[in-house]
DNA sequence: GGAGATTATGGCAGTGGCTGACAATTGACA
DNA sequence: TGTCAATTGTCAGCCACTGCCATAATCTCC
């Protein structure tokens, strides 16, 4: 028999309060693995860190590591997982009458209001931020990152189609809107990671700026200066 | 034992004709490796095909395979490489005065006019198409595919910025436009791969449709039916 | 056409990611 | 306390990938 291990994503609750000893222990090992991995990745780089080193740092076997994470990449995406989940939740919470684009923009703004707090549960924010830079600069991780984002895109597009009562395969607008939106967000995220202000407030401002640039960018005439 | 396919690709290729024996031989092994890899991937799936099998099929050592391709993934992207190069060339060839979005749209249309011919040089179109489906459905390949696309995006954005005389780091529009454009194209490509009409003509029509949906998708009001 | 410099290739040993199988251990619960 | 199920460690093994060195093929120049 299999125990479901997706149960513990209850946000905002400190680890170790719920469930029996067995589950608490599992959560602790998992968090410890993430933390050790992030520290090692930041210290030595992703490729120069071996799974054995991560496992040794937490004093478990390599085999156990692979029981918690299906591969070495996955352990690097703790923060991303959080962001994606949070954003999706906020989109689902938008009022039904709201048009698609404003709904997405407000969802992203609201999501970033709470992400700060949540990520502290596993590792210090500084660590997450450095990890984000490593993801952007390590080809293998960047590739996985983009794939994960695309999976989120699809879920969001489905939610938008549902809200608007559209057949997602017949009307191109849900997927195209979300693709454009995600593209602008990706550019914003990249600039954020390369800059020096790693507050969530800075991220919100960048999102706004790049999303606002979407319509002017599609316009024919670029002669009017804008954007900065 | 030895697979000899020296005859076909020397016909219409500038690259197959020039150079000494050494270079021609190198090109032949490379093409043979691509072809053998595609056939094996299509027949058995990407993950169930080992590099040893590909090398054996062409009668070279595994070590030689890795001298031609830096990893197993790379050999799967022959067609994509072609498309990206072609598209980039067409963008660079657009007249200077043309606004960014029309330039991109016309570049993609022109690119697909010649891709058919070019890809036949290495393997039959059918094989490339099946490979494309495998890329879209194999997580490891999809991830690499998206990263490659993003690299192309960056190059195109730089070209757009250059054309418009803008500083790409100061004005968000070049990257945002290209991100939105690429997003719509990606959705179109996915639909193309899932459909049954694999002509480049079909791809051009899908591109048109999804790019046309970009502006309506960003608009506030979706109540007016459109797109299909 | 042959000597010598270049370059492609093969073989081999070794590392690291990842998996299946099985046995030992630990927590849950009657 | 004893039984049952979940968790873990150990071990053997596959596969992607790399460095190293010897060999064989091509190229260059006389």
Short mmCIF file of C-alpha atoms (C1' of nucleotides) in Angstrom, two decimals:
data_model
loop_
_atom_site.label_atom_id
_atom_site.label_comp_id
_atom_site.label_asym_id
_atom_site.label_seq_id
_atom_site.Cartn_x
_atom_site.Cartn_y
_atom_site.Cartn_z
CA UNK A 1 0.00 0.00 0.00
CA UNK A 2 1.06 3.53 -0.68
CA UNK A 3 0.76 6.48 1.57
CA UNK A 4 -0.01 9.67 -0.22
CA UNK A 5 2.75 12.17 0.30
CA UNK A 6 1.04 15.20 -1.13
CA UNK A 7 -0.80 15.83 2.10
CA UNK A 8 1.68 18.10 3.78
CA UNK A 9 1.50 21.17 1.57
CA UNK A 10 -0.70 22.93 4.10
CA UNK A 11 0.58 26.47 3.82
CA UNK A 12 1.39 28.67 6.75
CA UNK A 13 1.67 25.88 9.25
CA UNK A 14 5.08 25.26 10.81
CA UNK A 15 6.39 21.83 10.06
CA UNK A 16 5.95 19.20 12.70
CA UNK A 17 2.63 20.03 14.29
CA UNK A 18 0.36 17.67 12.42
CA UNK A 19 0.20 13.94 12.00
CA UNK A 20 1.99 11.18 13.86
CA UNK A 21 5.65 10.74 14.56
CA UNK A 22 6.20 8.96 11.28
CA UNK A 23 4.85 11.81 9.18
CA UNK A 24 6.66 14.47 11.15
CA UNK A 25 9.91 12.60 10.73
CA UNK A 26 9.34 12.33 7.00
CA UNK A 27 8.68 16.02 6.72
CA UNK A 28 11.78 16.82 8.72
CA UNK A 29 13.99 14.66 6.51
CA UNK A 30 12.49 16.21 3.43
CA UNK A 31 13.02 19.76 4.62
CA UNK A 32 16.52 18.91 5.76
CA UNK A 33 17.31 17.49 2.32
CA UNK A 34 16.02 20.62 0.59
CA UNK A 35 17.97 22.86 2.92
CA UNK A 36 21.18 20.89 2.64
CA UNK A 37 20.81 20.75 -1.12
CA UNK A 38 20.27 24.50 -1.46
CA UNK A 39 23.25 25.21 0.75
CA UNK A 40 25.48 22.89 -1.22
CA UNK A 41 24.24 24.13 -4.59
CA UNK A 42 24.85 27.72 -3.56
CA UNK A 43 28.25 26.93 -2.10
CA UNK A 44 29.66 24.66 -4.80
CA UNK A 45 27.35 25.00 -7.77
CA UNK A 46 24.69 22.56 -8.93
CA UNK A 47 26.77 20.31 -11.12
CA UNK A 48 29.66 20.05 -8.73
CA UNK A 49 27.36 18.84 -5.97
CA UNK A 50 26.66 15.12 -5.90
CA UNK A 51 23.54 13.47 -4.55
CA UNK A 52 25.76 11.51 -2.20
CA UNK A 53 26.97 14.73 -0.64
CA UNK A 54 23.43 15.94 -0.06
CA UNK A 55 22.42 12.62 1.45
CA UNK A 56 25.51 12.48 3.64
CA UNK A 57 24.86 15.99 4.93
CA UNK A 58 21.48 14.82 6.23
CA UNK A 59 22.83 11.42 7.20
CA UNK A 60 20.60 9.33 5.02
CA UNK A 61 21.45 6.99 2.17
CA UNK A 62 21.48 8.04 -1.46
CA UNK A 63 18.60 5.64 -2.02
CA UNK A 64 16.51 7.52 0.49
CA UNK A 65 17.16 10.80 -1.30
CA UNK A 66 15.68 9.30 -4.44
CA UNK A 67 12.65 8.17 -2.49
CA UNK A 68 11.90 11.80 -1.61
CA UNK A 69 12.86 13.35 -4.96
CA UNK A 70 12.52 11.61 -8.25
CA UNK A 71 15.76 13.20 -9.45
CA UNK A 72 18.49 15.60 -8.49
CA UNK A 73 16.78 18.51 -10.24
CA UNK A 74 13.56 18.30 -8.27
CA UNK A 75 15.13 19.22 -4.95
CA UNK A 76 16.14 22.57 -6.42
CA UNK A 77 12.57 23.70 -7.10
CA UNK A 78 11.14 24.05 -3.62
CA UNK A 79 10.61 27.80 -3.98
CA UNK A 80 9.24 27.57 -7.51
CA UNK A 81 6.78 24.95 -6.38
CA UNK A 82 5.59 27.36 -3.73
CA UNK A 83 5.20 30.27 -6.14
CA UNK A 84 3.34 28.25 -8.72
CA UNK A 85 0.94 26.75 -6.20
CA UNK A 86 0.31 30.13 -4.61
CA UNK A 87 -0.35 31.85 -7.93
CA UNK A 88 -2.71 29.14 -9.12
CA UNK A 89 -4.65 29.43 -5.87
CA UNK A 90 -4.97 33.19 -6.28
CA UNK A 91 -6.22 32.85 -9.84
CA UNK A 92 -8.89 30.42 -8.71
CA UNK A 93 -9.91 32.91 -6.02
CA UNK A 94 -10.58 35.79 -8.40
CA UNK A 95 -14.24 36.89 -8.66
CA UNK A 96 -16.13 35.30 -11.52
CA UNK A 97 -17.00 38.48 -13.42
CA UNK A 98 -13.46 39.81 -13.65
CA UNK A 99 -12.00 39.84 -17.19
CA UNK A 100 -9.06 37.44 -17.78
CA UNK A 101 -6.11 39.80 -17.97
CA UNK A 102 -6.96 41.85 -14.89
CA UNK A 103 -7.62 38.62 -13.01
CA UNK A 104 -4.14 37.35 -13.81
CA UNK A 105 -2.50 40.66 -12.92
CA UNK A 106 -4.23 40.90 -9.58
CA UNK A 107 -3.58 37.26 -8.81
CA UNK A 108 0.14 37.71 -9.28
CA UNK A 109 0.15 40.82 -7.12
CA UNK A 110 -1.69 39.09 -4.31
CA UNK A 111 0.43 35.97 -4.55
CA UNK A 112 3.66 37.86 -3.94
CA UNK A 113 2.21 39.39 -0.78
CA UNK A 114 2.37 36.08 1.05
CA UNK A 115 5.26 34.26 -0.60
CA UNK A 116 7.86 35.93 1.61
CA UNK A 117 6.44 34.37 4.76
CA UNK A 118 5.88 30.96 3.31
CA UNK A 119 9.34 30.37 1.96
CA UNK A 120 10.99 31.03 5.29
CA UNK A 121 9.49 27.77 6.53
CA UNK A 122 12.10 25.72 4.67
CA UNK A 123 15.14 27.94 4.23
CA UNK A 124 16.22 31.58 4.66
CA UNK A 125 15.02 33.83 1.80
CA UNK A 126 18.58 34.64 0.79
CA UNK A 127 19.15 30.98 0.06
CA UNK A 128 16.06 30.73 -2.12
CA UNK A 129 17.11 33.79 -4.07
CA UNK A 130 20.57 32.49 -4.77
CA UNK A 131 19.00 29.22 -5.80
CA UNK A 132 16.85 31.12 -8.26
CA UNK A 133 19.94 32.63 -9.84
CA UNK A 134 21.52 29.21 -10.05
CA UNK A 135 18.43 27.88 -11.79
CA UNK A 136 18.59 30.68 -14.35
CA UNK A 137 22.28 30.14 -15.00
CA UNK A 138 22.44 26.34 -15.06
CA UNK A 139 21.24 24.98 -18.42
CA UNK A 140 19.91 21.72 -17.02
CA UNK A 141 17.93 23.52 -14.32
CA UNK A 142 16.72 26.28 -16.60
CA UNK A 143 15.30 23.68 -18.96
CA UNK A 144 13.37 21.98 -16.20
CA UNK A 145 12.25 25.35 -14.89
CA UNK A 146 10.75 26.29 -18.24
CA UNK A 147 8.97 22.96 -18.51
CA UNK A 148 7.48 23.38 -15.06
CA UNK A 149 6.33 26.88 -15.96
CA UNK A 150 4.69 25.55 -19.06
CA UNK A 151 2.78 22.99 -17.04
CA UNK A 152 1.53 25.80 -14.83
CA UNK A 153 0.58 27.79 -17.93
CA UNK A 154 -1.62 24.97 -19.11
CA UNK A 155 -3.40 24.75 -15.77
CA UNK A 156 -3.99 28.50 -15.75
CA UNK A 157 -5.25 28.49 -19.31
CA UNK A 158 -7.74 25.80 -18.36
CA UNK A 159 -8.90 27.86 -15.42
CA UNK A 160 -9.34 30.93 -17.64
CA UNK A 161 -11.30 28.92 -20.19
CA UNK A 162 -13.50 27.56 -17.42
CA UNK A 163 -14.17 31.05 -16.03
CA UNK A 164 -15.15 32.35 -19.44
CA UNK A 165 -17.16 29.29 -20.35
CA UNK A 166 -15.01 28.50 -23.40
CA UNK A 167 -13.80 25.30 -24.99
CA UNK A 168 -10.04 25.57 -24.59
CA UNK A 169 -9.37 23.57 -27.75
CA UNK A 170 -11.73 25.57 -29.92
CA UNK A 171 -10.92 29.12 -28.86
CA UNK A 172 -7.23 30.05 -29.00
CA UNK A 173 -7.53 33.00 -26.64
CA UNK A 174 -7.10 31.31 -23.25
CA UNK A 175 -3.81 29.62 -24.12
CA UNK A 176 -2.52 32.58 -26.13
CA UNK A 177 -3.34 35.04 -23.38
CA UNK A 178 -1.64 32.91 -20.75
CA UNK A 179 1.37 32.34 -22.99
CA UNK A 180 1.80 36.08 -23.51
CA UNK A 181 1.24 36.75 -19.84
CA UNK A 182 3.74 34.08 -18.79
CA UNK A 183 6.25 35.38 -21.30
CA UNK A 184 6.13 38.86 -19.82
CA UNK A 185 6.37 37.39 -16.32
CA UNK A 186 9.36 35.32 -17.29
CA UNK A 187 11.18 38.37 -18.60
CA UNK A 188 10.30 40.21 -15.39
CA UNK A 189 11.56 37.31 -13.30
CA UNK A 190 14.83 37.23 -15.16
CA UNK A 191 15.43 40.93 -14.65
CA UNK A 192 14.52 40.53 -10.99
CA UNK A 193 17.05 37.75 -10.51
CA UNK A 194 19.78 39.75 -12.20
CA UNK A 195 19.10 42.88 -10.20
CA UNK A 196 19.99 43.56 -6.59
CA UNK A 197 16.62 44.24 -5.01
CA UNK A 198 15.26 40.86 -4.05
CA UNK A 199 12.22 42.02 -2.16
CA UNK A 200 8.86 40.72 -3.28
CA UNK A 201 7.88 44.34 -3.61
CA UNK A 202 10.47 44.81 -6.34
CA UNK A 203 9.10 41.75 -8.09
CA UNK A 204 5.60 43.18 -8.01
CA UNK A 205 6.78 46.42 -9.54
CA UNK A 206 8.66 44.64 -12.29
CA UNK A 207 5.64 42.47 -13.06
CA UNK A 208 3.50 45.55 -13.41
CA UNK A 209 5.96 47.24 -15.70
CA UNK A 210 6.43 44.30 -18.03
CA UNK A 211 2.76 43.39 -18.16
CA UNK A 212 1.96 47.00 -18.95
CA UNK A 213 4.45 46.85 -21.81
CA UNK A 214 2.57 43.98 -23.43
CA UNK A 215 0.00 46.00 -25.34
CA UNK A 216 2.38 48.74 -26.50
CA UNK A 217 4.82 46.08 -27.65
CA UNK A 218 2.21 44.51 -29.90
CA UNK A 219 1.25 47.90 -31.34
CA UNK A 220 2.51 48.90 -34.73
CA UNK A 221 4.10 52.14 -33.79
CA UNK A 222 7.03 52.07 -31.37
CA UNK A 223 8.08 55.63 -32.03
CA UNK A 224 6.50 56.96 -28.86
CA UNK A 225 9.01 56.33 -26.08
CA UNK A 226 7.66 54.26 -23.21
CA UNK A 227 8.48 51.68 -20.63
CA UNK A 228 11.27 53.21 -18.62
CA UNK B 1 27.46 -3.71 -40.72
CA UNK B 2 28.04 -0.61 -42.70
CA UNK B 3 25.17 1.69 -43.56
CA UNK B 4 25.90 3.50 -46.75
CA UNK B 5 23.79 6.50 -47.52
CA UNK B 6 26.41 8.60 -49.17
CA UNK B 7 24.43 9.08 -52.35
CA UNK B 8 21.38 11.06 -51.44
CA UNK B 9 22.42 14.13 -49.58
CA UNK B 10 25.26 15.17 -51.82
CA UNK B 11 22.65 16.07 -54.41
CA UNK B 12 21.40 19.49 -53.40
CA UNK B 13 23.63 20.49 -50.53
CA UNK B 14 26.38 23.03 -50.65
CA UNK B 15 27.77 21.61 -47.41
CA UNK B 16 27.92 18.09 -48.78
CA UNK B 17 29.97 19.05 -51.78
CA UNK B 18 32.72 21.26 -50.48
CA UNK B 19 35.77 20.36 -48.48
CA UNK B 20 38.09 17.39 -48.56
CA UNK B 21 37.42 13.73 -47.94
CA UNK B 22 37.80 14.19 -44.22
CA UNK B 23 35.04 16.76 -43.97
CA UNK B 24 32.68 14.86 -46.22
CA UNK B 25 33.18 11.75 -44.16
CA UNK B 26 32.49 13.62 -40.97
CA UNK B 27 29.30 15.02 -42.38
CA UNK B 28 28.20 11.57 -43.50
CA UNK B 29 28.69 10.01 -40.08
CA UNK B 30 26.94 12.90 -38.46
CA UNK B 31 23.92 12.64 -40.73
CA UNK B 32 23.91 8.88 -40.33
CA UNK B 33 23.89 9.26 -36.57
CA UNK B 34 20.98 11.69 -36.70
CA UNK B 35 19.05 9.42 -39.00
CA UNK B 36 19.70 6.29 -36.97
CA UNK B 37 18.80 8.12 -33.77
CA UNK B 38 15.51 9.44 -35.15
CA UNK B 39 14.57 6.00 -36.41
CA UNK B 40 15.35 4.38 -33.09
CA UNK B 41 13.61 7.08 -31.07
CA UNK B 42 10.52 6.77 -33.20
CA UNK B 43 10.57 2.98 -33.08
CA UNK B 44 11.36 2.41 -29.40
CA UNK B 45 10.90 5.76 -27.70
CA UNK B 46 13.60 8.16 -26.55
CA UNK B 47 14.28 6.78 -23.08
CA UNK B 48 14.33 3.17 -24.13
CA UNK B 49 16.97 3.88 -26.77
CA UNK B 50 20.56 3.80 -25.56
CA UNK B 51 23.43 5.73 -27.05
CA UNK B 52 25.19 2.41 -27.62
CA UNK B 53 22.36 1.30 -29.88
CA UNK B 54 22.58 4.46 -31.96
CA UNK B 55 26.34 4.15 -32.28
CA UNK B 56 26.13 0.46 -33.14
CA UNK B 57 23.57 1.18 -35.87
CA UNK B 58 26.10 3.46 -37.59
CA UNK B 59 29.01 1.24 -36.67
CA UNK B 60 30.95 3.72 -34.63
CA UNK B 61 31.93 3.64 -30.99
CA UNK B 62 29.90 5.30 -28.26
CA UNK B 63 32.87 7.60 -27.69
CA UNK B 64 32.56 8.85 -31.26
CA UNK B 65 28.88 9.62 -30.79
CA UNK B 66 29.77 11.93 -27.95
CA UNK B 67 32.33 13.67 -30.12
CA UNK B 68 29.56 14.64 -32.56
CA UNK B 69 26.86 15.42 -29.98
CA UNK B 70 27.53 16.74 -26.54
CA UNK B 71 24.71 14.63 -25.14
CA UNK B 72 21.95 12.24 -26.08
CA UNK B 73 19.38 15.01 -26.28
CA UNK B 74 21.21 17.04 -28.88
CA UNK B 75 20.86 14.47 -31.61
CA UNK B 76 17.09 14.76 -31.37
CA UNK B 77 17.01 18.43 -32.34
CA UNK B 78 18.20 18.39 -35.92
CA UNK B 79 14.90 19.70 -37.27
CA UNK B 80 14.48 22.30 -34.56
CA UNK B 81 17.97 23.58 -35.23
CA UNK B 82 17.00 24.01 -38.85
CA UNK B 83 13.78 25.87 -38.07
CA UNK B 84 15.42 28.21 -35.60
CA UNK B 85 18.30 29.07 -37.91
CA UNK B 86 15.94 29.61 -40.82
CA UNK B 87 13.60 31.85 -38.87
CA UNK B 88 16.44 33.94 -37.47
CA UNK B 89 17.79 34.43 -40.98
CA UNK B 90 14.41 35.57 -42.25
CA UNK B 91 14.02 38.06 -39.42
CA UNK B 92 17.41 39.55 -40.23
CA UNK B 93 16.33 39.84 -43.85
CA UNK B 94 13.24 41.93 -43.17
CA UNK B 95 13.35 45.52 -44.52
CA UNK B 96 14.52 48.06 -41.98
CA UNK B 97 11.39 50.19 -41.91
CA UNK B 98 8.97 47.37 -41.16
CA UNK B 99 7.39 47.50 -37.68
CA UNK B 100 8.42 44.67 -35.31
CA UNK B 101 5.28 42.54 -35.19
CA UNK B 102 4.66 42.42 -38.95
CA UNK B 103 8.35 41.66 -39.46
CA UNK B 104 8.11 38.64 -37.18
CA UNK B 105 4.90 37.42 -38.78
CA UNK B 106 6.26 37.67 -42.30
CA UNK B 107 9.55 36.09 -41.28
CA UNK B 108 7.79 33.03 -39.92
CA UNK B 109 5.67 32.73 -43.04
CA UNK B 110 8.67 32.91 -45.33
CA UNK B 111 10.71 30.53 -43.20
CA UNK B 112 8.17 27.74 -43.50
CA UNK B 113 8.21 28.03 -47.27
CA UNK B 114 11.69 26.55 -47.47
CA UNK B 115 11.88 24.28 -44.43
CA UNK B 116 10.23 21.38 -46.23
CA UNK B 117 13.03 21.08 -48.72
CA UNK B 118 15.84 21.53 -46.27
CA UNK B 119 14.81 18.87 -43.82
CA UNK B 120 14.65 16.16 -46.44
CA UNK B 121 18.42 16.34 -46.67
CA UNK B 122 18.87 14.43 -43.44
CA UNK B 123 15.76 12.31 -43.01
CA UNK B 124 12.28 11.86 -44.49
CA UNK B 125 9.78 14.50 -43.31
CA UNK B 126 7.61 11.87 -41.67
CA UNK B 127 10.49 10.98 -39.39
CA UNK B 128 11.06 14.58 -38.37
CA UNK B 129 7.39 15.00 -37.60
CA UNK B 130 7.23 11.95 -35.41
CA UNK B 131 10.35 13.17 -33.69
CA UNK B 132 8.61 16.44 -32.99
CA UNK B 133 5.78 14.59 -31.30
CA UNK B 134 8.27 12.65 -29.24
CA UNK B 135 9.93 15.87 -28.15
CA UNK B 136 6.61 17.29 -27.04
CA UNK B 137 5.71 14.16 -25.11
CA UNK B 138 9.05 13.33 -23.49
CA UNK B 139 9.62 15.50 -20.42
CA UNK B 140 13.41 15.54 -20.71
CA UNK B 141 13.25 16.55 -24.37
CA UNK B 142 10.47 19.06 -23.89
CA UNK B 143 12.54 20.81 -21.24
CA UNK B 144 15.54 21.11 -23.54
CA UNK B 145 13.26 22.20 -26.37
CA UNK B 146 11.89 25.07 -24.32
CA UNK B 147 15.35 26.17 -23.29
CA UNK B 148 16.52 26.18 -26.88
CA UNK B 149 13.48 28.21 -27.87
CA UNK B 150 14.25 30.70 -25.16
CA UNK B 151 17.77 31.12 -26.48
CA UNK B 152 16.33 31.85 -29.90
CA UNK B 153 13.92 34.32 -28.32
CA UNK B 154 16.79 36.25 -26.83
CA UNK B 155 18.57 36.46 -30.18
CA UNK B 156 15.41 37.68 -31.89
CA UNK B 157 14.74 40.23 -29.19
CA UNK B 158 18.24 41.59 -29.69
CA UNK B 159 17.66 41.81 -33.41
CA UNK B 160 14.38 43.69 -32.87
CA UNK B 161 16.04 46.09 -30.47
CA UNK B 162 18.81 46.69 -32.98
CA UNK B 163 16.34 47.37 -35.78
CA UNK B 164 14.44 49.86 -33.67
CA UNK B 165 17.54 51.48 -32.26
CA UNK B 166 16.63 50.63 -28.67
CA UNK B 167 18.63 49.59 -25.63
CA UNK B 168 17.28 46.13 -24.93
CA UNK B 169 17.91 46.45 -21.20
CA UNK B 170 16.21 49.80 -20.86
CA UNK B 171 13.08 49.29 -22.96
CA UNK B 172 11.04 46.20 -22.10
CA UNK B 173 9.20 46.06 -25.40
CA UNK B 174 11.61 43.99 -27.52
CA UNK B 175 11.79 41.10 -25.06
CA UNK B 176 8.12 41.31 -24.14
CA UNK B 177 7.01 41.37 -27.77
CA UNK B 178 9.17 38.39 -28.64
CA UNK B 179 8.03 36.50 -25.54
CA UNK B 180 4.38 37.01 -26.48
CA UNK B 181 5.07 36.14 -30.10
CA UNK B 182 6.99 33.00 -29.15
CA UNK B 183 4.26 32.00 -26.74
CA UNK B 184 1.62 32.14 -29.46
CA UNK B 185 3.92 30.25 -31.82
CA UNK B 186 4.54 27.58 -29.23
CA UNK B 187 0.82 27.03 -28.78
CA UNK B 188 0.43 26.85 -32.54
CA UNK B 189 3.25 24.35 -32.79
CA UNK B 190 1.71 22.16 -30.15
CA UNK B 191 -1.64 22.10 -31.90
CA UNK B 192 0.13 21.36 -35.18
CA UNK B 193 1.94 18.39 -33.67
CA UNK B 194 -1.23 16.99 -32.17
CA UNK B 195 -3.20 17.37 -35.38
CA UNK B 196 -3.01 15.23 -38.48
CA UNK B 197 -2.05 17.75 -41.16
CA UNK B 198 1.72 17.95 -41.04
CA UNK B 199 2.23 20.13 -44.08
CA UNK B 200 4.12 23.35 -43.61
CA UNK B 201 1.10 25.03 -45.12
CA UNK B 202 -0.97 23.90 -42.17
CA UNK B 203 1.67 25.27 -39.84
CA UNK B 204 1.54 28.64 -41.54
CA UNK B 205 -2.22 28.78 -41.19
CA UNK B 206 -2.05 27.88 -37.50
CA UNK B 207 0.61 30.50 -36.90
CA UNK B 208 -1.56 33.13 -38.51
CA UNK B 209 -4.56 32.17 -36.48
CA UNK B 210 -2.79 32.14 -33.13
CA UNK B 211 -0.84 35.32 -33.77
CA UNK B 212 -4.06 37.02 -34.80
CA UNK B 213 -5.60 35.92 -31.50
CA UNK B 214 -2.92 37.75 -29.53
CA UNK B 215 -4.48 41.18 -29.47
CA UNK B 216 -8.07 40.03 -28.89
CA UNK B 217 -6.82 37.83 -26.06
CA UNK B 218 -5.28 40.80 -24.28
CA UNK B 219 -8.45 42.86 -24.70
CA UNK B 220 -10.76 43.29 -21.79
CA UNK B 221 -13.90 42.07 -23.42
CA UNK B 222 -14.06 38.46 -24.57
CA UNK B 223 -17.78 38.46 -25.08
CA UNK B 224 -17.53 38.89 -28.83
CA UNK B 225 -16.95 35.41 -30.26
CA UNK B 226 -13.76 35.09 -32.26
CA UNK B 227 -10.90 32.85 -33.21
CA UNK B 228 -12.63 29.81 -34.57
"C1'" DG C 1 55.05 8.98 -53.72
"C1'" DG C 2 56.69 9.21 -49.20
"C1'" DA C 3 57.84 11.44 -44.42
"C1'" DG C 4 55.84 13.85 -40.91
"C1'" DA C 5 52.24 16.71 -38.85
"C1'" DT C 6 47.05 16.66 -37.95
"C1'" DT C 7 42.99 14.88 -36.89
"C1'" DA C 8 39.40 11.29 -36.23
"C1'" DT C 9 38.54 7.09 -33.94
"C1'" DG C 10 38.48 3.11 -30.59
"C1'" DG C 11 39.12 1.13 -26.23
"C1'" DC C 12 39.12 1.43 -21.47
"C1'" DA C 13 38.69 2.82 -16.95
"C1'" DG C 14 36.11 5.67 -13.93
"C1'" DT C 15 32.34 8.93 -12.06
"C1'" DG C 16 27.73 10.08 -11.10
"C1'" DG C 17 22.63 9.71 -11.64
"C1'" DC C 18 19.18 6.48 -10.98
"C1'" DT C 19 16.53 1.81 -10.20
"C1'" DG C 20 15.11 -2.84 -8.59
"C1'" DA C 21 15.32 -6.24 -5.06
"C1'" DC C 22 15.71 -7.75 -0.52
"C1'" DA C 23 16.56 -7.54 4.25
"C1'" DA C 24 16.59 -4.87 8.51
"C1'" DT C 25 14.48 -1.41 11.24
"C1'" DT C 26 11.00 1.57 13.01
"C1'" DG C 27 6.44 3.43 14.08
"C1'" DA C 28 1.29 2.32 14.36
"C1'" DC C 29 -2.20 -0.04 16.64
"C1'" DA C 30 -4.77 -3.69 18.66
"C1'" DT D 1 3.75 -7.08 23.67
"C1'" DG D 2 3.20 -8.82 19.18
"C1'" DT D 3 1.79 -8.12 14.52
"C1'" DC D 4 1.56 -5.40 10.38
"C1'" DA D 5 2.88 -1.87 7.28
"C1'" DA D 6 5.92 1.82 6.12
"C1'" DT D 7 10.67 3.49 5.91
"C1'" DT D 8 15.28 2.81 5.32
"C1'" DG D 9 19.99 0.87 4.10
"C1'" DT D 10 22.73 -2.09 1.32
"C1'" DC D 11 24.05 -3.94 -2.82
"C1'" DA D 12 24.23 -4.96 -7.61
"C1'" DG D 13 23.67 -3.05 -11.93
"C1'" DC D 14 22.36 0.06 -16.09
"C1'" DC D 15 23.26 4.05 -18.58
"C1'" DA D 16 24.99 8.79 -19.73
"C1'" DC D 17 29.13 10.94 -20.06
"C1'" DT D 18 34.44 12.09 -19.65
"C1'" DG D 19 39.60 11.82 -19.67
"C1'" DC D 20 43.39 9.46 -21.39
"C1'" DC D 21 46.23 7.22 -24.55
"C1'" DA D 22 47.19 4.31 -28.54
"C1'" DT D 23 46.05 3.63 -33.33
"C1'" DA D 24 44.52 4.61 -37.81
"C1'" DA D 25 43.07 7.67 -41.26
"C1'" DT D 26 43.74 11.95 -43.88
"C1'" DC D 27 46.30 16.07 -45.12
"C1'" DT D 28 50.61 18.83 -46.35
"C1'" DC D 29 54.57 19.60 -48.31
"C1'" DC D 30 58.65 18.24 -50.56
#
